[in-house]
Every structure is written in C-alpha cells, then in structure tokens.
Amino acid sequence: MTSDKKPDRSRRSERSRRAILDATRALISEVGYAKVSIEAIAARAGVGKQTIYRWWPSKGAVIFDSFLALSEDGSEGEPALPDTGDLEADLKTVMRATAAEFADPEFERPIRALNTEILGDPELAAQYGEKLAGPVEELKKARLRSGQDAGQLAADADLDLVLDMLYSPLTLRWLYRSGPLTPEYADALVDATLRAFRP
Amino acid sequence: MTSDKKPDRSRRSERSRRAILDATRALISEVGYAKVSIEAIAARAGVGKQTIYRWWPSKGAVIFDSFLALSEDGSEGEPALPDTGDLEADLKTVMRATAAEFADPEFERPIRALNTEILGDPELAAQYGEKLAGPVEELKKARLRSGQDAGQLAADADLDLVLDMLYSPLTLRWLYRSGPLTPEYADALVDATLRAFRP
Amino acid sequence: MTSDKKPDRSRRSERSRRAILDATRALISEVGYAKVSIEAIAARAGVGKQTIYRWWPSKGAVIFDSFLALSEDGSEGEPALPDTGDLEADLKTVMRATAAEFADPEFERPIRALNTEILGDPELAAQYGEKLAGPVEELKKARLRSGQDAGQLAADADLDLVLDMLYSPLTLRWLYRSGPLTPEYADALVDATLRAFRP
Amino acid sequence: MTSDKKPDRSRRSERSRRAILDATRALISEVGYAKVSIEAIAARAGVGKQTIYRWWPSKGAVIFDSFLALSEDGSEGEPALPDTGDLEADLKTVMRATAAEFADPEFERPIRALNTEILGDPELAAQYGEKLAGPVEELKKARLRSGQDAGQLAADADLDLVLDMLYSPLTLRWLYRSGPLTPEYADALVDATLRAFRP
DNA sequence: GATTAAACGAGACGGTACGTCTTGTCTTAAC
DNA sequence: GTTAAGACAAGACGTACCGTCTCGTTTAATC
C-alpha cells in the first residue's frame, strides 16, 4: 500500500477531461477500437498519461465515459419515442430506425468498441445498464405501457420480456453479423412479438 | 514484395498443431482470454512462435481454431435434440440447459473469449457462423420442423426467426450480464415464442 | 516521420546507466563477446530493453561505453609512464607489460570484444581513437619526447611513427594470434626501433 | 551424440560447392559482412541450408573458404615480388601497392569481413596463417633474403621481425582506420625499417 | 501580492508482448 | 546417399504500450 491519496475532484481540470474524451472518440473513429492506446489518447489530447490514470481505472472506462459524455451533452434528456396511438406502427418505426443505425458504417466502429469493452468488463456492463441502456429502456417501456393501456398489448405482459424479444434478435444479428438488418426483419420481429403478447 | 511464400500444408506437423490448440484452450481456462499471449501459447506448447505465425493469421484465429478442434473431435457429428413429440417441453428442456450452460462458470471464460474474438473480427464471425453455429442451428431447425409437421407450430413460420426469438434474448442477457439466466426466463421465452407462432 | 523525439539527457537515470555498463562487462567476461545480447544485458542489469535502445544506437556502442566507463572511473587521469632516464630500459618495461597483458586470458575476451566492435564500426573506431587510444598515446609520446631531449632518440624522429613501429607488431600478433607474445619479442621490437631512430 | 555419420566427400557436389562460395563472396560485396546469413547464402546459391551445414562448421568457415577458393583459382601459385636489385625501391613499390589496395573501397568490405572472422575464431586464424598469409609471407621473405645476400640488410636480421615492422603498422592503421594510408607513410616505414636492419 | 499544495505536461523507467528474423536440426521427395 | 526445399524449436531483434514514477510548471485557494 504505497499511496492511497485520492485525487481532489474539485481541482480537476475540465479542459483536460474534455480533451481526453474528445481525443478518445476521435481515435476510435479513425483507427478503430483495438488500436486505441492510452499513449495515443494522451498524445492526441496534449495531456500527460498520468492525468488519464489519475481519473480513470482502465482504458475501457475512458472509452465508456467518452460515450457517456457524448450522450449527456448531445441531448439534455432523452427524447420520447413516437406515440401516434398505433403501437405496431410506432414500434416498426423505431425498430427500423434502430436497424438502420446499426447498419450505418459511421456508427459501426464506436458502438462496436463500446460493446467489446462492455463484454469483457462486468463493472462497465453494470454502468452501461444503469447509465446508458437503462434510461432508453425506460422510454421504450413507457411507450409499451401506453400501448398496454390502449389495449394493444396483453395487460399482464412482462414488458422487459417484450423488449428483449424485440431488440435482442436485432442486436445479436448486428453483433455477430449473422444476417442483414433489413426493415423487413425489423417488421417481422414486431409482428411476431405483438402476436405473442396480444391481449 | 517482402515474403509471399506460402507454407506447404502437406508438410505441416500435426504434432505441433495439436500442441498449440491444446495449450491455447488450457491457457484460456487458466488465465482468461485477455491474458492469453502468443508467447505463452508457444512456450506452453513447446513450439516456436514462428510455427504459430506460419499457420494462423492472428491470435483470434488460433483461439477460434482451438474451439473448432474441440467440437470436431469431441463429437463425431452433433447429437440430435430431444424429440418427445411435445415441442414446448422439448424446447424448455433445451433452453433451460442452454441457460444453465451459460451460467456455468466453467464455460464462462472460454465462451466469452470466443465471443470477444468473433465480435472484433468479421472474418472469424463468418467462420463461426459456418463451422460452429450453423450445424447446431440446423439441428434446432430440424426439431422445429418436426414440431411444424406435428401441427405445434404455424406451417408458414419462419424458422430462422423463431430461433432468433428463442435464443437471442438468452444470449444477449448472458453477454451483457443484464439479467439472471433462470429456468423461468427460459420458459417464458419458449411460451412467448410459441404463442407468436402457434398454428 | 516515425519518432524523432530525442530523449532528455538531464532526466537520464545514472543508476540504470551504471547497471547496464556493469552488466555488459560482466557478460562479456562470462560468455564472450559473440553471445552478448541486448536482452541479456537488460535482464542482467534489471532494466527494460527500451532504456538501452533509448541511449545507445547499437550493441557495439554499449560495449564500447562499458570500456570507456571502466577507464574513466578506474583511473582519475592516466598514470605517467616510467621515466628512469634510460629510454631503452623504460620502453622494454612497458612493452613487456603490454605483451603480458595481451597474453593474460583475463583480459583476452573483453579486449577482443572491443576490438571486434571497433573493426566493424568506423564511428566507434573514431571514438576509440579519441577517447581511449589517444590519451594513452599522448603519454607514450611524452616519454619519447623526454628521451629525445636526453639525446636517446633522433631529434627529427616522427614520434607517431616510432609508436607505430613499437606497438603495431605486438598488437597485430595478438589480434591474429600469429605468434607468441614473449618478452624477447618485446625487447627485439624496442631494439630495432631504437636503432631505426637513434640520433 | 546422435548422428556422427560423416558425409562422403567423394559424392560431394562440386556444383553446389562453387555456387555456395560464389554466392558468399557476392553477398559480402553487396551487403557487407555483418548482414551475410547462411539463409541468404543458401537462397542465393540455390542450395539447401543443410548442404552448407553438412560441409562447413560455421559461417566463418564458409566465408574463409570463399576467399581461399578465390586465391586458389585466381592465381596458380603466387607471383614473385619485384626484384630489381634495389631492395629499398622494391619494398617501397610493394608497400605503396599494399597501402593502395587497403585504401581501395572495392577490397574494403571483403577483406574486412575476412579479418573480422579471423579475429573471433582461433581455428580460422590458424588456417589463415597457414593457407593465405603464409605463402605470401614466404615470398616476401625470399625478397628480403635476396637483399640480405646483396648486403642491403644485416646478415643476422630476423626476417620475420623485419616483415612485422614493415607491414604491421600499415595493417593496423587500416584495421583501426587510425590514419591515412599514404605513399609517404609507406615510404617512411620502409626507410625506418631499413635503418633498423642495415648491415 | 506571496505562499503553497495539488493537478498538470512531459517523459524516463522496468516490464510484457509483439511480429520478424536467423540459427542449426530434422524431414521429405527427387534423383 | 546427396540434394533442394523448407518446417521446426529456439531465441534475439527492435518497437509499441503498459502502468508507475519522477520532474519542473501551471493554477487555485489560502494567507
């Protein structure tokens, strides 16, 4: 036990924090997750390595935070999902959009980097669930609940399970690249899921 | 033009190949995926590093092959899935078993290693689909088809979609550690999926 | 433009420098020049390889420096050569000592290592002339000059040539192992040289 | 002691032997001694590595033999040194020629390669003395003896010593690159040596 | 305004692993 | 039984990063 001195958060340089997070995202986009190194981040950010090690426990944590920061200042609170009163139509809209996003090569590298990190680090996985996935999931569940109230979904449907059946196949197909992410596939998932949980 | 000489497959040492694959699996079990290095594999296998680099393009490929070899000589052809005539019961049996396997810490490390590797390498992902996942999927589809014939599944059900809806939520929950892999969850997935595709 | 960053000399670790130089000399003595590797030096010195590559351009340079360091802290300035007033006797004393030193198996390996290195690297050869051979040569010339003043050597004798004729045959015989390094041979060289340059 | 089977000299391929020796010399000229590898020689000669290892004990031996072969078929017996009756003039001619040869960059690399090899391997040094240096030395001594008979050299002069004093300074200056190899230097060596051994 | 203590940039350090290269041995097929 | 070819075990090469550890230098907050 050499030096348990905890850094003083109040004196942290916001300038450095931003530079590190920005450099991280830029590097992921440019060279891909596997080749992002702490040294490269520090050099790119014009920051000493120690400044990174002082505030983050691992490379994964930096990468994770770089996404978190993005979602935090990108949107002040998540936007609600569409609610036209037609659950099926709304879900298809959202699922098709998700499929399109996954297919967009622009997002491919960063999201895949994030997922790889989460896969290997339970700590980050927990944080991911809580900070990133959770809020979005709540929004989705709210829309489902609204559909439930409108009698478009069984009153006793387990909404977490519904979400799983909707999104998991899409997500896994993307992760494993095991099939094309077409609008038709998105629609088929919505149809089947709604059949399973119709009132 | 540096050195485009291709090695001569017919002169490959089977002895070394096995030693490398065995050492790889042993190391993954012992120290976990992240800490497996080519150097460690070579040392453990009593093999020169070059012998690994000569035959495999990447660490991921070695790891992948070590699983492939396991499945190839472990089972001479995959065993058929149970077919008692009751599709629901059989699916629940299989899904519960899958959930249990995922939860077994013994398999945790190796399978997670394999998945991490697949996630970051499209080449391996393709091989995975073809050599490992494909055959198993065919067996599963055969059982579904048998249920279809028995009138327990809609005649026009897209069996790939059925499989996705059954297994994806389970797999993703395991990958992301986003929830417990209980028999109840397995059962719920089977119930919902069968509802979606009942005749 | 890969990495033109020059290391900062002022921050160099004296501790590591000494450890490297010491380890180098020890290894040369123990296993011989040909088998000294950078890896072995680093391991022996308890130092990262990069610390060697950071400060020395080649293995030869390390070896050379290990000798330089020896001569620098071994003697605070070279000791003067004997000057009894009898040039012939003094030269014979020194030449016999040189012959004996060459014949001493203790010095054999290190000096031969140094010589091999110098032979293949003009850069080091220049440094050798300047830093190691030069100072000693000056002392020898000083003694010759004193002999010249005493009328024991021709006033117009080229002292560099005198030194060459004295030492080169001895040195070359040692390098090539082309003959025994006896006191008689040393004496004969002194006699012949003094005859050639007598007043 | 695994396989002491000695190869059968009578079945040796002369074609391969020549190809190896030629390739060796060519490589030394082109890339310099330090970068000549057995692999490169074998590839260049169109020969299996084992064919080299079967007939030569070390890389040095191959290099040495490549020179030996050169001197053997280049000249069927060494040419006699000039003997005009004027020893001083003849020696100056020969010494100036030697100095010029040393200075010729064409010969620089090969001869230096040979010397480096000899320096580190007593076995080769002995062979060098016997097969390459010896014969030439005998010729030189023959010329000296002729001068002795003509009364231009002391009758009791040790001819080996005379040769050493003539050639060693030149050779060493070349090896160490410690000074220019001018005709003047050659002349000065001859002058001084003849002074030392005049009748 | 001067003092002072922590965060900072920079980068040297001991290490691990990389992927390449060469060595000397061993194996195979052609002749 | 020698040869060309080349796979093999071994291990050094020089490079890239790791995470830790000084170094001066800002930069605030306290005096």
Short mmCIF file of C-alpha atoms in Angstrom, two decimals, chain A:
data_model
loop_
_atom_site.label_atom_id
_atom_site.label_comp_id
_atom_site.label_asym_id
_atom_site.label_seq_id
_atom_site.Cartn_x
_atom_site.Cartn_y
_atom_site.Cartn_z
CA MET A 1 0.00 0.00 0.00
CA THR A 2 2.05 2.86 -1.28
CA SER A 3 -0.02 5.94 -1.95
CA ASP A 4 -3.76 5.83 -1.38
CA LYS A 5 -4.06 9.53 -1.79
CA LYS A 6 -7.25 10.18 -3.64
CA PRO A 7 -7.21 12.99 -6.14
CA ASP A 8 -9.21 16.07 -5.29
CA ARG A 9 -12.13 16.17 -7.68
CA SER A 10 -12.71 19.86 -7.13
CA ARG A 11 -9.36 20.69 -8.65
CA ARG A 12 -9.79 18.55 -11.70
CA SER A 13 -9.11 20.27 -14.97
CA GLU A 14 -12.26 20.31 -17.04
CA ARG A 15 -10.16 21.29 -20.00
CA SER A 16 -8.12 18.10 -19.79
CA ARG A 17 -11.18 15.95 -19.20
CA ARG A 18 -12.83 17.17 -22.36
CA ALA A 19 -9.64 16.90 -24.37
CA ILE A 20 -9.21 13.28 -23.28
CA LEU A 21 -12.79 12.32 -24.02
CA ASP A 22 -12.74 14.07 -27.39
CA ALA A 23 -9.40 12.52 -28.36
CA THR A 24 -10.73 9.10 -27.39
CA ARG A 25 -13.76 9.36 -29.60
CA ALA A 26 -11.74 10.76 -32.47
CA LEU A 27 -9.24 7.92 -32.24
CA ILE A 28 -11.91 5.24 -32.12
CA SER A 29 -13.46 6.66 -35.27
CA GLU A 30 -10.13 6.87 -37.03
CA VAL A 31 -8.19 3.77 -36.16
CA GLY A 32 -10.76 1.52 -34.58
CA TYR A 33 -11.13 0.28 -31.08
CA ALA A 34 -8.34 -2.29 -31.00
CA LYS A 35 -5.64 0.21 -31.85
CA VAL A 36 -6.61 2.90 -29.38
CA SER A 37 -3.92 3.17 -26.73
CA ILE A 38 -3.68 5.30 -23.64
CA GLU A 39 -0.47 6.74 -25.01
CA ALA A 40 -2.19 7.74 -28.22
CA ILE A 41 -5.08 9.33 -26.32
CA ALA A 42 -2.70 11.28 -24.10
CA ALA A 43 -0.61 12.46 -27.04
CA ARG A 44 -3.66 13.42 -29.06
CA ALA A 45 -5.22 15.24 -26.12
CA GLY A 46 -1.98 17.01 -25.27
CA VAL A 47 -2.15 15.56 -21.82
CA GLY A 48 0.16 13.59 -19.56
CA LYS A 49 -0.55 9.89 -19.22
CA GLN A 50 -0.84 10.28 -15.50
CA THR A 51 -3.79 12.62 -15.91
CA ILE A 52 -5.65 9.75 -17.51
CA TYR A 53 -4.57 7.18 -14.95
CA ARG A 54 -5.47 9.58 -12.16
CA TRP A 55 -9.12 9.79 -13.12
CA TRP A 56 -9.92 6.53 -14.90
CA PRO A 57 -9.18 2.98 -13.75
CA SER A 58 -8.86 1.43 -17.22
CA LYS A 59 -8.88 2.10 -20.91
CA GLY A 60 -12.36 0.69 -21.06
CA ALA A 61 -13.56 3.25 -18.54
CA VAL A 62 -12.21 6.09 -20.65
CA ILE A 63 -13.88 4.73 -23.74
CA PHE A 64 -17.10 4.24 -21.86
CA ASP A 65 -17.02 7.77 -20.47
CA SER A 66 -16.36 9.16 -23.89
CA PHE A 67 -19.69 7.72 -24.97
CA LEU A 68 -21.41 8.79 -21.81
CA ALA A 69 -20.22 12.35 -22.30
CA LEU A 70 -21.47 12.28 -25.85
CA SER A 71 -24.96 11.19 -24.85
CA GLU A 72 -25.02 13.66 -21.96
CA ASP A 73 -24.28 16.84 -23.74
CA GLY A 74 -25.74 15.70 -27.04
CA SER A 75 -29.20 15.50 -25.60
CA GLU A 76 -30.47 17.19 -22.49
CA GLY A 77 -32.65 14.25 -21.53
CA GLU A 78 -33.70 11.56 -23.98
CA PRO A 79 -36.41 12.39 -26.49
CA ALA A 80 -39.66 10.50 -26.01
CA LEU A 81 -40.49 7.77 -28.50
CA PRO A 82 -43.23 8.43 -31.06
CA ASP A 83 -46.73 7.74 -29.81
CA THR A 84 -49.27 8.00 -32.61
CA GLY A 85 -51.67 5.71 -30.82
CA ASP A 86 -50.77 2.86 -33.16
CA LEU A 87 -48.31 0.67 -31.22
CA GLU A 88 -47.46 -1.58 -34.13
CA ALA A 89 -46.70 1.33 -36.45
CA ASP A 90 -44.68 3.13 -33.80
CA LEU A 91 -42.63 0.06 -32.94
CA LYS A 92 -41.90 -0.60 -36.59
CA THR A 93 -40.74 2.97 -36.99
CA VAL A 94 -38.41 2.68 -34.04
CA MET A 95 -37.13 -0.79 -34.89
CA ARG A 96 -36.47 0.16 -38.50
CA ALA A 97 -34.55 3.20 -37.26
CA THR A 98 -32.51 1.03 -34.91
CA ALA A 99 -31.74 -1.39 -37.71
CA ALA A 100 -30.67 1.48 -39.96
CA GLU A 101 -28.46 2.92 -37.25
CA PHE A 102 -26.75 -0.41 -36.73
CA ALA A 103 -26.18 -0.70 -40.46
CA ASP A 104 -24.69 2.78 -40.71
CA PRO A 105 -20.91 2.33 -41.00
CA GLU A 106 -20.47 5.70 -39.33
CA PHE A 107 -21.67 4.26 -36.02
CA GLU A 108 -20.27 0.81 -36.57
CA ARG A 109 -16.81 1.33 -35.08
CA PRO A 110 -17.67 3.35 -31.99
CA ILE A 111 -20.61 1.23 -30.94
CA ARG A 112 -18.69 -1.95 -31.55
CA ALA A 113 -15.82 -0.57 -29.47
CA LEU A 114 -18.21 0.16 -26.64
CA ASN A 115 -19.74 -3.30 -26.85
CA THR A 116 -16.39 -5.05 -26.86
CA GLU A 117 -15.44 -3.14 -23.75
CA ILE A 118 -18.68 -3.98 -22.00
CA LEU A 119 -18.37 -7.63 -22.90
CA GLY A 120 -15.10 -8.07 -21.10
CA ASP A 121 -15.71 -5.94 -18.04
CA PRO A 122 -18.64 -6.66 -15.71
CA GLU A 123 -18.07 -3.36 -13.97
CA LEU A 124 -18.61 -1.46 -17.17
CA ALA A 125 -21.50 -3.69 -18.12
CA ALA A 126 -23.28 -2.64 -14.92
CA GLN A 127 -22.56 1.01 -15.58
CA TYR A 128 -23.76 0.61 -19.12
CA GLY A 129 -27.03 -0.89 -17.99
CA GLU A 130 -27.54 1.86 -15.48
CA LYS A 131 -26.37 4.95 -17.26
CA LEU A 132 -26.87 4.30 -20.96
CA ALA A 133 -29.18 1.41 -21.66
CA GLY A 134 -31.46 1.93 -18.65
CA PRO A 135 -32.89 5.36 -19.47
CA VAL A 136 -33.57 4.41 -23.07
CA GLU A 137 -35.22 1.23 -21.92
CA GLU A 138 -37.46 3.17 -19.60
CA LEU A 139 -38.66 5.27 -22.51
CA LYS A 140 -39.37 2.18 -24.53
CA LYS A 141 -41.22 0.60 -21.68
CA ALA A 142 -43.28 3.78 -21.25
CA ARG A 143 -44.41 3.51 -24.86
CA LEU A 144 -45.27 -0.14 -24.35
CA ARG A 145 -47.23 0.70 -21.25
CA SER A 146 -49.16 3.29 -23.17
CA GLY A 147 -49.97 0.59 -25.74
CA GLN A 148 -51.00 -1.70 -22.91
CA ASP A 149 -53.39 0.93 -21.61
CA ALA A 150 -54.80 1.26 -25.10
CA GLY A 151 -55.50 -2.48 -25.15
CA GLN A 152 -52.94 -3.20 -27.85
CA LEU A 153 -50.84 -5.40 -25.56
CA ALA A 154 -51.85 -8.01 -23.00
CA ALA A 155 -52.41 -6.41 -19.61
CA ASP A 156 -50.21 -8.98 -17.92
CA ALA A 157 -47.36 -8.83 -20.47
CA ASP A 158 -43.88 -8.68 -18.94
CA LEU A 159 -42.63 -5.54 -20.60
CA ASP A 160 -38.95 -6.41 -20.03
CA LEU A 161 -39.52 -9.66 -21.85
CA VAL A 162 -41.31 -7.86 -24.66
CA LEU A 163 -38.36 -5.53 -25.05
CA ASP A 164 -35.94 -8.45 -25.03
CA MET A 165 -37.83 -10.24 -27.76
CA LEU A 166 -37.97 -7.11 -29.86
CA TYR A 167 -34.43 -5.89 -29.57
CA SER A 168 -32.24 -8.87 -28.75
CA PRO A 169 -32.52 -10.56 -32.15
CA LEU A 170 -31.69 -7.29 -33.87
CA THR A 171 -28.77 -6.53 -31.61
CA LEU A 172 -27.32 -10.00 -31.79
CA ARG A 173 -27.62 -10.14 -35.55
CA TRP A 174 -25.62 -6.94 -35.64
CA LEU A 175 -23.01 -8.07 -33.12
CA TYR A 176 -22.42 -11.37 -34.88
CA ARG A 177 -23.05 -10.03 -38.35
CA SER A 178 -25.10 -13.16 -38.78
CA GLY A 179 -27.68 -11.66 -41.13
CA PRO A 180 -28.84 -8.48 -42.84
CA LEU A 181 -30.56 -5.78 -40.80
CA THR A 182 -33.44 -5.06 -43.17
CA PRO A 183 -36.69 -3.18 -42.50
CA GLU A 184 -38.45 -6.45 -43.26
CA TYR A 185 -36.61 -8.18 -40.43
CA ALA A 186 -37.50 -5.34 -38.08
CA ASP A 187 -41.15 -5.59 -39.09
CA ALA A 188 -41.20 -9.35 -38.69
CA LEU A 189 -39.86 -9.02 -35.15
CA VAL A 190 -42.55 -6.50 -34.25
CA ASP A 191 -45.28 -8.66 -35.78
CA ALA A 192 -44.19 -11.81 -34.01
CA THR A 193 -43.73 -10.07 -30.69
CA LEU A 194 -47.10 -8.40 -30.82
CA ARG A 195 -48.69 -11.73 -31.70
CA ALA A 196 -47.04 -13.26 -28.65
CA PHE A 197 -48.33 -10.57 -26.33
CA ARG A 198 -51.66 -9.58 -27.82
CA PRO A 199 -54.42 -9.12 -25.30
#
